[in-house]
Amino acid sequence: MGLNDSSPGAMRNGRGLSDQWAESVVVRPRTTERHITVHKRMVLGFALSILTLIIVTAVAVVLSVRFEECAGRDRDGAAGESGSRGGGGGSAKLNGSKGERTGERADEEGVQPWRNSRLPGSLRPRHYDLQLAVYMDNFTFSGEVSIELECVNATRFIVLHTDRLEVDRVSVTAESSAGGRQANRPGGGVMRIHRHFPYPANQMYVVVLHRELKPMRVYRLNMSFDAAIEDELLGFFRSSYTLQRERRYLAVTQFSPIHARKAFPCFDEPVYKATFTLTLRHDPQYTSLSNMPVESSSLSDEDGWVTNHFSRTPRMSTYYLAWAVCNFTYKETQTDGGVTIRLYARPDAISSGAGDYALHITKRLLGFYQDYFKVQYSLPKLDLLAVPKHPYAAMENWGLSVFVEQKILLDAEVSSSSYQMELTMVVVHEICHQWFGDLVTPVWWEDVWLKEGFAHFFEYVGTDFLFPKWNMEKQRFLTDVLHEVMLLDGLSSSHPISQEVDQATDIDRVFDWIAYKKGAALIRMLANVMGQTLFQKGLNDYLLSHMYSNAARDDLWNKLSQAMRSEGRDIDIGGMMDRWTLQMGYPVVTISKNQSEQLPTHYITVNQEHFLYGQDVRNNNSLQWQVPLTVAVGNESSVGSESLIWINNKTESHMIGQMDDKTWLLGNINQTGYFRVNYDLPNWKLLIQQLHRNHQIISVGNRAGLIDDAFNLARAGYLPQGVPLQLIGYLPEETSFLPWHSASRALYQLDKLLDRTDEYSLFSDYVLKQVASRYHQMGWPTNVPGNEGNVLQASYQTEELQRELIMLACSFGNKQCHRQAVAYISDWISSNKNRIPPNIRDIVYCTGVSLMDEDVWEFIWMKFHSTNAVSEKKILLEALTCSDNIFLLNRLLNLSLTSDLVPEQDVIDVIIHVGRNPQGRNLAWKYFREKWDVLNARYGEALFMNSKLIGGVTEFLNTEKELNELKEFIQASGVGTGPAWPRALEIVEGNVRWHRLHRRQFYQWLRKPPNLG
Ligand SMILES: [Zn+2]
């Protein structure tokens, strides 16, 4: 969003151009003038010839100026124009033969490759030599880059990316042949430059040469430039932290997806892989880091500055290059294979041991991935850098991965197990990227899910390796990935996972939950269809075939199909997966016992249709999938083995095991498939009876799946509202975390719809009734800070279930739960000792703030400022949003946005959490609209942030009035180009529709729940 609107950037480019103009005039035209003088003398006698020459030259000049004007008018800034005229006009007048002139005009006017949003592809960078001097005192840097280029197709244009760089000197030389020395002839192979200029509209820089570069030849482009170390979290940016009351600065890079061009001129598309050698010069009080280790280091006698030369990288994409200048300290460890892993962070965090956990798991993870992929980690070292500010949770730069502190520093004294789990998964994700991403990189951004989907899927697989008892891939994956993304992907405003990306501004959009979560869910489905061994074999082959290079989705499908064929299983994986990746959404598969008289009773009918929440948009869609449906038949005492049926058509009949009136059908065994399953009502009734009588017959994953499917099918109108409510009636018997988690997610969704309705207590009472017995039985955790130290070993499932029940009980109004929370807070205030178990602190803080008086809010606010533990800071801040005092909420919102009391990346969470609070909903919605310009300017360019904010603030809106306010706002503010607005609108429309169509039926059922017959 901010990409085209970079007025400060344009200013800088303008200044850069005057320098460039000066350089061109001083150096190049002088040599050509001398040349012309000699030439004139020689042709004195040939009046006719010279007249011809003058006429031709004059015509050429006129045409050239016209052309320049034409090009200039199309460009954004006047600065760009004067620059290109100065640099180009001067030498163009006096050079070249007639033939070249005409050819050049046709060439430039006709081609102008910088007007395309993609690089022309005539040149390939092979190596970058990048030297930077970093000035931390005034936050600027200056650099020189020397790029070795291989010419693929003859061209006179060198087009590459720059953004916000002040380019001064540019030169091009021809090298002898394949990468050798410069051509050994007068001028050292210098190629004469016709003109060079930035083209800000496409963030490009263009060097136009007099003569063509020849295919198969190697050239060297040298550019020098200056730029600022920005305060914005992109490119090469700065941030700060406080150590012993002293403010300290650091500067670090974030190049993904298209910000390397803000730090040096480069071919900033992932397919232009090259090697890099980096040299950083800076004040010796700082340390510098990059992807590779320091090869040599020297101190200048003059100013005492240090120069670090980093080793040459392997071939990699520009957006994975990284460096940092900071005064952090580190801890290190070594893998058995000799890879040095260091964790760099604020000195106080290192000395407190907050980085030890991440360091420990990273070491184990490198071993895990090397075994799993059967491909060694490629670099001699891996640094993990914990920074106070970062636009994302983390960034997987090869050998120098950067994490925001909250996702890598763990203070075992106060961190909850969910904080630890989140952190663990971020680390697992980034380490996976060292293979899927760094080593093999998607060709283009449309297939970004090829790396993000894999890394997200492996978060669960890798965490299972670290903590097998957590059972992440079989369980937590369902609620956190599958159920979560099916909510989004069931909207008609969703999009295919492979999205066309043309403009730079489209690129940010592909990094969304569809890419991450649907990508992971599809990969998991495929892994289950293939089986672990063949899946692993295919991945190994894919990585080995494309290492240090790029790959597209077809490359992956080919390798996976090959692996299948090697075992005699001939499945066209590409053909199957194209349905899932090129089409949006997913199917609902309806299984019914055969009703037809022609077929025997052991036949089932299976029907597929595109699942959509909005009934009105369903009719005219004809999307179909190749669905790997697993089905099992069961009864009261046992369940038969599953069979795999491929569903290719809209409706199909299939033979299944023997059935009678008491047998039920269950589809999508363990929810490995990315689709919903619906049944005829008698089958739903049998499944519900089964859950009530003996739920253990059905797997944990399927119990969670049945709950999620039932609630969502009812929400979309495929099922009566009573079915899911009746289904969760078995929960008092449920002892596993996952079905509870699945149910609570669905119940909070409903809560958001219902919490301002008159009959709300019917709903909350029903929920409390399901929760009460299990809640009382499990009680509250007894561990207190000081004797933990063992979060790692704790039985995660039990702890999580206990936490889930306390959360449900407290948020739906269980009196005992409220008393317990209040007692904990009172104890904390009176003793000034926090004895609240870390795992439930967020619930206790929030409940305390909402029930107790203003002093408690002030107390939490004070604690928020005084704590240094990042995890604690975050939940204290969120607790402040739980107050029902509008004045306090308003104060919090204003302080968040206008002061630096609240960390920048947390401001969005504050607004969303205020909106989540029924008392704060109107306030957050109003505040959001009033401050939209400020918020959009601040977070517009950061991936996720903006759509998270838009979704977070609007998803609670559910009245006609609010829907109209939303529509008016979208219209008045001219937003709506991004995908977040149509999605928000569709969700709110769906909320309003649910009230209109289903609320009555829902409450009717609650008033008089029928008995299970
Ligand atoms: Zn990632």
Coordinates of C-alpha atoms in Angstrom, one line a residue, residues 532-972:
Q532 CA 4.8 -41.1 5.5
T533 CA 7.6 -43.1 3.7
L534 CA 6.7 -42.1 0.2
F535 CA 5.9 -38.5 1.2
Q536 CA 9.4 -38.2 2.8
K537 CA 11.0 -39.9 -0.2
G538 CA 9.3 -37.4 -2.6
L539 CA 10.3 -34.4 -0.5
N540 CA 13.9 -35.6 -0.4
D541 CA 14.0 -35.9 -4.2
Y542 CA 12.4 -32.5 -4.6
L543 CA 14.9 -30.8 -2.3
L544 CA 17.9 -32.5 -3.9
S545 CA 16.7 -31.7 -7.4
H546 CA 16.1 -28.0 -6.7
M547 CA 18.6 -27.1 -4.0
Y548 CA 20.2 -23.6 -4.4
S549 CA 17.6 -23.0 -7.0
N550 CA 13.9 -22.4 -7.4
A551 CA 10.8 -24.6 -7.9
A552 CA 7.2 -24.3 -8.8
R553 CA 4.3 -26.4 -7.5
D554 CA 4.4 -28.7 -10.6
D555 CA 8.0 -29.5 -9.7
L556 CA 6.8 -30.8 -6.3
W557 CA 3.9 -32.7 -7.7
N558 CA 6.2 -34.4 -10.2
K559 CA 8.6 -35.6 -7.5
L560 CA 5.7 -36.8 -5.3
S561 CA 4.1 -38.6 -8.2
Q562 CA 7.5 -40.2 -9.0
A563 CA 7.8 -41.4 -5.5
M564 CA 4.3 -43.0 -5.7
R565 CA 5.1 -44.7 -9.0
S566 CA 8.2 -46.2 -7.6
E567 CA 5.9 -48.2 -5.3
G568 CA 3.5 -49.0 -8.1
R569 CA 0.9 -46.5 -7.1
D570 CA -0.1 -44.5 -10.1
I571 CA -1.8 -41.3 -8.9
D572 CA -1.7 -38.1 -10.9
I573 CA -0.9 -35.9 -7.9
G574 CA -0.6 -32.7 -10.0
G575 CA -4.1 -33.3 -11.5
M576 CA -5.6 -33.9 -8.1
M577 CA -3.9 -31.1 -6.3
D578 CA -4.6 -28.5 -9.0
R579 CA -8.3 -28.8 -8.0
W580 CA -7.3 -27.9 -4.5
T581 CA -4.8 -25.2 -5.2
L582 CA -6.2 -23.4 -8.2
Q583 CA -9.8 -23.4 -7.0
M584 CA -10.9 -21.4 -4.0
G585 CA -12.8 -23.0 -1.1
Y586 CA -13.4 -26.6 -0.3
P587 CA -16.3 -29.1 -0.5
V588 CA -18.8 -30.3 2.0
V589 CA -19.2 -34.0 1.4
T590 CA -22.6 -35.4 2.3
I591 CA -22.7 -39.1 3.1
S592 CA -26.0 -40.8 3.3
K593 CA -27.1 -44.4 3.6
N594 CA -28.5 -45.6 0.3
Q595 CA -32.1 -44.7 -0.1
S596 CA -32.6 -46.2 -3.5
E597 CA -34.4 -49.4 -4.0
Q598 CA -32.2 -50.5 -6.9
L599 CA -29.1 -50.8 -4.7
P600 CA -28.5 -53.1 -1.7
T601 CA -28.3 -51.6 1.7
H602 CA -24.5 -51.6 2.0
Y603 CA -24.2 -48.8 -0.6
I604 CA -23.8 -45.2 0.4
T605 CA -24.4 -42.1 -1.7
V606 CA -21.8 -39.4 -1.6
N607 CA -22.5 -35.9 -2.8
Q608 CA -20.0 -33.0 -3.0
E609 CA -20.7 -29.3 -3.2
H610 CA -18.8 -26.1 -2.6
F611 CA -19.2 -25.2 1.1
L612 CA -20.2 -21.6 1.5
Y613 CA -21.6 -19.8 4.6
G614 CA -23.8 -17.6 2.5
Q615 CA -26.8 -19.5 1.2
D616 CA -27.6 -16.9 -1.4
V617 CA -24.2 -17.4 -3.2
R618 CA -24.4 -21.2 -3.4
N619 CA -26.6 -21.8 -6.4
N620 CA -24.5 -21.0 -9.4
N621 CA -21.3 -22.6 -8.4
S622 CA -20.1 -25.8 -10.0
L623 CA -16.7 -26.3 -8.4
Q624 CA -15.7 -29.9 -7.9
W625 CA -12.8 -31.6 -6.3
Q626 CA -11.0 -34.9 -6.3
V627 CA -11.8 -35.8 -2.7
P628 CA -9.9 -38.6 -0.8
L629 CA -12.7 -39.6 1.5
T630 CA -12.0 -42.0 4.2
V631 CA -15.1 -43.7 5.7
A632 CA -15.7 -46.1 8.6
V633 CA -18.8 -47.9 9.7
G634 CA -19.4 -48.3 13.5
N635 CA -21.9 -49.2 16.1
E636 CA -22.2 -49.0 19.9
S637 CA -19.3 -51.3 20.6
S638 CA -16.9 -51.0 17.7
V639 CA -15.8 -49.2 14.7
G640 CA -14.7 -51.0 11.5
S641 CA -11.5 -50.2 9.6
E642 CA -11.6 -47.2 7.3
S643 CA -11.7 -47.4 3.6
L644 CA -10.5 -44.8 1.1
I645 CA -12.9 -43.7 -1.6
W646 CA -12.0 -41.2 -4.3
I647 CA -14.9 -38.9 -5.0
N648 CA -14.5 -37.2 -8.5
N649 CA -18.1 -36.4 -9.4
K650 CA -20.9 -34.4 -7.9
T651 CA -22.8 -37.5 -6.8
E652 CA -21.5 -41.1 -6.5
S653 CA -22.6 -44.4 -5.0
H654 CA -20.1 -46.6 -3.3
M655 CA -20.2 -50.0 -1.7
I656 CA -19.3 -50.0 2.0
G657 CA -19.4 -52.7 4.8
Q658 CA -22.7 -54.2 6.1
M659 CA -25.1 -51.7 7.7
D660 CA -28.3 -51.9 9.6
D661 CA -30.5 -49.4 11.5
K662 CA -28.0 -49.1 14.4
T663 CA -24.8 -48.6 12.4
W664 CA -23.5 -45.2 11.8
L665 CA -21.2 -43.8 9.2
L666 CA -18.2 -41.6 9.9
G667 CA -16.3 -39.8 7.2
N668 CA -12.9 -38.1 7.0
I669 CA -11.2 -40.3 9.6
N670 CA -9.0 -38.3 12.0
Q671 CA -9.9 -35.3 9.9
T672 CA -6.9 -35.7 7.6
G673 CA -8.9 -34.3 4.7
Y674 CA -9.5 -30.6 3.9
F675 CA -13.3 -30.7 3.7
R676 CA -16.4 -30.9 5.8
V677 CA -18.6 -33.9 6.2
N678 CA -22.4 -33.8 6.5
Y679 CA -24.8 -36.8 7.0
D680 CA -28.5 -37.5 6.8
L681 CA -30.2 -36.6 10.0
P682 CA -30.7 -40.2 11.2
N683 CA -27.0 -40.7 11.0
W684 CA -26.3 -37.5 12.9
K685 CA -28.6 -38.8 15.6
L686 CA -26.8 -42.1 15.8
L687 CA -23.4 -40.4 16.0
I688 CA -24.7 -38.1 18.8
Q689 CA -26.1 -41.1 20.7
Q690 CA -22.8 -42.8 20.3
L691 CA -21.0 -39.8 21.8
H692 CA -23.4 -39.7 24.7
R693 CA -23.1 -43.5 25.4
N694 CA -19.5 -44.1 24.8
H695 CA -17.5 -41.4 23.1
Q696 CA -14.2 -43.3 23.2
I697 CA -15.2 -45.4 20.2
I698 CA -14.8 -42.4 18.1
S699 CA -11.2 -40.9 17.9
V700 CA -10.3 -37.7 19.6
G701 CA -9.6 -36.1 16.3
N702 CA -13.0 -37.1 14.9
R703 CA -14.8 -36.0 18.1
A704 CA -13.3 -32.5 17.6
G705 CA -14.1 -32.7 13.9
L706 CA -17.7 -33.6 14.4
I707 CA -18.1 -30.7 16.8
D708 CA -16.6 -28.2 14.4
D709 CA -18.4 -29.5 11.3
A710 CA -21.8 -29.5 13.1
F711 CA -21.5 -26.0 14.4
N712 CA -20.4 -24.6 11.0
L713 CA -22.9 -26.6 9.0
A714 CA -25.6 -25.2 11.3
R715 CA -24.2 -21.7 11.0
A716 CA -24.3 -21.9 7.2
G717 CA -27.8 -23.4 7.3
Y718 CA -27.0 -26.9 6.1
L719 CA -28.1 -28.4 9.5
P720 CA -30.8 -27.5 12.1
Q721 CA -29.5 -25.3 14.9
G722 CA -30.2 -27.9 17.5
V723 CA -27.8 -30.5 16.1
P724 CA -24.5 -29.1 17.4
L725 CA -26.1 -28.0 20.7
Q726 CA -27.3 -31.6 21.2
L727 CA -24.0 -32.9 20.2
I728 CA -22.0 -31.0 22.8
G729 CA -24.4 -32.4 25.5
Y730 CA -21.9 -35.3 25.8
L731 CA -19.0 -32.9 26.9
P732 CA -19.4 -33.4 30.7
E733 CA -18.0 -36.9 30.0
E734 CA -15.2 -35.7 27.7
T735 CA -11.8 -35.9 29.3
S736 CA -9.6 -34.9 26.3
F737 CA -8.5 -31.4 25.6
L738 CA -9.1 -31.3 21.8
P739 CA -12.9 -31.8 21.6
W740 CA -13.3 -29.2 24.4
H741 CA -11.1 -26.8 22.5
S742 CA -13.0 -27.4 19.3
A743 CA -16.3 -26.7 21.2
S744 CA -15.1 -23.6 23.0
R745 CA -13.9 -22.1 19.7
A746 CA -17.4 -22.6 18.3
L747 CA -19.0 -21.3 21.4
Y748 CA -17.0 -18.1 21.5
Q749 CA -18.0 -17.6 17.9
L750 CA -21.7 -17.9 18.9
D751 CA -21.0 -15.8 22.0
K752 CA -19.9 -12.9 19.8
L753 CA -23.2 -13.2 17.9
L754 CA -25.4 -13.4 21.0
D755 CA -23.8 -11.4 23.8
R756 CA -26.0 -8.4 23.2
T757 CA -29.3 -10.3 22.8
D758 CA -32.0 -10.3 25.4
E759 CA -32.1 -14.1 25.8
Y760 CA -28.3 -14.4 26.2
S761 CA -28.6 -16.1 29.5
L762 CA -30.3 -19.1 27.9
F763 CA -27.1 -19.6 25.9
S764 CA -24.6 -18.9 28.7
D765 CA -26.5 -21.1 31.1
Y766 CA -26.4 -24.0 28.6
V767 CA -22.7 -23.6 28.2
L768 CA -22.1 -23.4 32.0
K769 CA -24.1 -26.5 32.4
Q770 CA -21.8 -28.4 30.1
V771 CA -18.7 -27.0 31.7
A772 CA -19.6 -27.2 35.4
S773 CA -18.9 -30.8 36.4
R774 CA -15.6 -31.2 34.5
Y775 CA -14.5 -27.7 35.7
H776 CA -15.1 -28.6 39.4
Q777 CA -13.5 -32.0 39.0
M778 CA -10.3 -30.5 37.5
G779 CA -10.1 -27.5 39.7
W780 CA -7.4 -24.9 39.5
P781 CA -3.7 -25.5 39.0
T782 CA -1.6 -25.6 42.1
N783 CA 1.8 -24.9 40.7
V784 CA 3.2 -21.5 41.7
P785 CA 6.1 -19.6 40.4
G786 CA 9.4 -20.8 41.8
N787 CA 8.7 -24.6 41.7
E788 CA 7.9 -24.7 38.0
G789 CA 11.2 -25.0 36.0
N790 CA 9.4 -27.9 34.4
V791 CA 7.1 -26.4 31.9
L792 CA 8.7 -28.6 29.3
Q793 CA 7.9 -31.8 31.1
A794 CA 4.4 -30.8 32.2
S795 CA 1.5 -32.8 30.9
Y796 CA 0.5 -30.4 28.3
Q797 CA -2.9 -31.9 27.5
T798 CA -4.1 -31.9 31.1
E799 CA -2.8 -28.4 31.7
E800 CA -4.5 -27.1 28.6
L801 CA -7.8 -28.8 29.4
Q802 CA -7.7 -27.3 32.9
R803 CA -7.0 -23.9 31.4
E804 CA -9.7 -24.2 28.8
L805 CA -12.3 -25.1 31.4
I806 CA -11.3 -22.2 33.7
M807 CA -11.6 -19.9 30.7
L808 CA -15.0 -21.1 29.7
A809 CA -16.2 -21.0 33.3
C810 CA -15.0 -17.5 34.0
S811 CA -16.0 -16.0 30.7
F812 CA -19.5 -17.4 30.8
G813 CA -20.0 -16.4 34.4
N814 CA -19.4 -19.3 36.8
K815 CA -19.5 -17.6 40.2
Q816 CA -16.9 -19.9 41.9
C817 CA -14.5 -19.1 39.0
H818 CA -15.0 -15.4 39.5
R819 CA -14.4 -15.7 43.3
Q820 CA -11.2 -17.6 42.7
A821 CA -9.9 -15.0 40.2
V822 CA -10.8 -12.1 42.5
A823 CA -9.1 -13.8 45.5
Y824 CA -5.9 -14.3 43.5
I825 CA -5.8 -10.6 42.4
S826 CA -6.5 -9.4 46.0
D827 CA -3.7 -11.6 47.3
W828 CA -1.4 -10.2 44.7
I829 CA -2.3 -6.6 45.6
S830 CA -2.1 -7.1 49.4
S831 CA 1.1 -9.2 49.5
N832 CA 2.7 -7.7 46.4
K833 CA 3.6 -11.3 45.5
N834 CA 2.2 -12.8 42.3
R835 CA 1.2 -16.3 43.3
I836 CA -1.0 -16.8 40.2
P837 CA 0.0 -19.8 38.2
P838 CA 1.6 -18.6 34.9
N839 CA -0.7 -20.8 32.8
I840 CA -3.9 -19.0 33.8
R841 CA -2.6 -15.5 34.5
D842 CA -4.3 -14.0 31.4
I843 CA -7.7 -15.4 32.5
V844 CA -7.2 -14.2 36.1
Y845 CA -6.0 -10.7 35.2
C846 CA -8.8 -10.2 32.7
T847 CA -11.5 -11.5 35.1
G848 CA -10.1 -9.4 37.9
V849 CA -10.1 -6.2 35.8
S850 CA -13.6 -6.8 34.6
L851 CA -15.1 -7.5 38.0
M852 CA -13.1 -5.3 40.3
D853 CA -12.8 -1.6 40.7
E854 CA -10.6 1.0 39.0
D855 CA -7.8 0.5 41.5
V856 CA -7.2 -2.9 40.0
W857 CA -6.9 -1.5 36.5
E858 CA -4.4 1.1 37.8
F859 CA -2.5 -1.7 39.6
I860 CA -2.3 -3.8 36.4
W861 CA -1.3 -0.7 34.4
M862 CA 1.6 -0.1 36.8
K863 CA 2.7 -3.7 36.6
F864 CA 2.6 -3.5 32.8
H865 CA 5.2 -0.8 33.0
S866 CA 7.4 -2.3 35.6
T867 CA 7.7 -5.9 34.2
N868 CA 10.6 -6.8 31.9
A869 CA 9.3 -10.2 30.9
V870 CA 7.8 -9.9 27.4
S871 CA 5.2 -12.6 27.8
E872 CA 3.9 -11.0 31.1
K873 CA 3.8 -7.6 29.5
K874 CA 1.6 -8.8 26.8
I875 CA -1.0 -10.4 28.9
L876 CA -1.1 -7.5 31.4
L877 CA -1.8 -5.2 28.5
E878 CA -4.6 -7.4 27.2
A879 CA -6.1 -7.6 30.7
L880 CA -6.4 -3.8 30.6
T881 CA -8.9 -4.1 27.8
C882 CA -11.3 -6.3 29.9
S883 CA -12.6 -3.4 32.0
D884 CA -16.2 -2.4 31.5
N885 CA -15.3 1.2 32.3
I886 CA -15.6 3.1 29.0
F887 CA -13.5 6.0 30.3
L888 CA -10.6 3.6 31.1
L889 CA -10.9 1.8 27.8
N890 CA -10.8 5.1 25.9
R891 CA -7.8 6.2 27.8
L892 CA -6.0 3.0 27.0
L893 CA -6.8 3.3 23.3
N894 CA -5.5 6.9 23.2
L895 CA -2.3 6.0 25.1
S896 CA -1.7 3.1 22.8
L897 CA -1.7 5.1 19.7
T898 CA -0.2 8.4 20.8
S899 CA 2.5 7.5 23.3
D900 CA 5.3 5.0 23.1
L901 CA 4.1 3.4 26.3
V902 CA 2.6 0.5 24.3
P903 CA 4.9 -1.4 21.9
E904 CA 4.0 -0.6 18.3
Q905 CA 3.2 -4.1 17.3
D906 CA 0.8 -4.5 20.3
V907 CA -1.4 -1.4 19.5
I908 CA -3.5 -3.5 17.1
D909 CA -4.1 -6.1 19.7
V910 CA -5.3 -3.5 22.1
I911 CA -7.9 -2.2 19.7
I912 CA -9.0 -5.7 18.8
H913 CA -9.3 -6.8 22.4
V914 CA -11.3 -3.7 23.3
G915 CA -13.7 -4.7 20.5
R916 CA -13.8 -8.3 21.9
N917 CA -15.2 -6.9 25.1
P918 CA -18.9 -6.4 24.7
Q919 CA -18.7 -3.2 26.7
G920 CA -16.0 -1.9 24.5
R921 CA -17.3 -2.9 21.2
N922 CA -18.9 0.3 20.1
L923 CA -15.9 2.3 21.4
A924 CA -13.4 0.2 19.4
W925 CA -15.5 0.3 16.3
K926 CA -15.8 4.1 16.5
Y927 CA -12.2 4.6 17.4
F928 CA -11.1 2.4 14.5
R929 CA -13.0 4.5 12.0
E930 CA -11.8 7.8 13.5
K931 CA -8.2 6.8 13.5
W932 CA -8.2 4.8 10.3
D933 CA -5.9 7.2 8.4
V934 CA -3.3 7.1 11.2
L935 CA -3.6 3.3 11.5
N936 CA -3.5 2.7 7.8
A937 CA -0.4 4.9 7.4
R938 CA 1.3 3.1 10.2
Y939 CA 0.5 -0.5 9.5
G940 CA -0.6 -0.4 5.9
E941 CA 2.6 -1.9 4.5
A942 CA 3.1 -4.6 7.2
L943 CA 1.8 -7.9 6.1
F944 CA -1.1 -9.2 8.2
M945 CA -1.3 -6.2 10.5
N946 CA -3.8 -4.4 8.5
S947 CA -6.1 -7.3 7.7
K948 CA -5.8 -8.5 11.2
L949 CA -7.0 -5.2 12.5
I950 CA -9.8 -4.9 10.0
G951 CA -11.0 -8.4 10.7
G952 CA -10.5 -8.1 14.4
V953 CA -12.5 -4.9 14.8
T954 CA -15.4 -5.8 12.5
E955 CA -16.0 -9.5 13.1
F956 CA -18.1 -8.7 16.2
L957 CA -20.5 -6.5 14.3
N958 CA -23.9 -8.2 13.8
T959 CA -26.7 -5.7 13.6
E960 CA -28.3 -4.1 10.5
K961 CA -27.2 -0.7 11.9
E962 CA -23.6 -1.8 12.3
L963 CA -23.6 -3.4 8.8
N964 CA -24.7 -0.1 7.3
E965 CA -22.1 1.8 9.3
L966 CA -19.5 -0.6 7.8
K967 CA -20.8 -0.1 4.3
E968 CA -20.8 3.6 4.7
F969 CA -17.3 3.6 6.0
I970 CA -16.0 1.5 3.2
Q971 CA -17.6 3.9 0.7
A972 CA -16.6 7.1 2.4

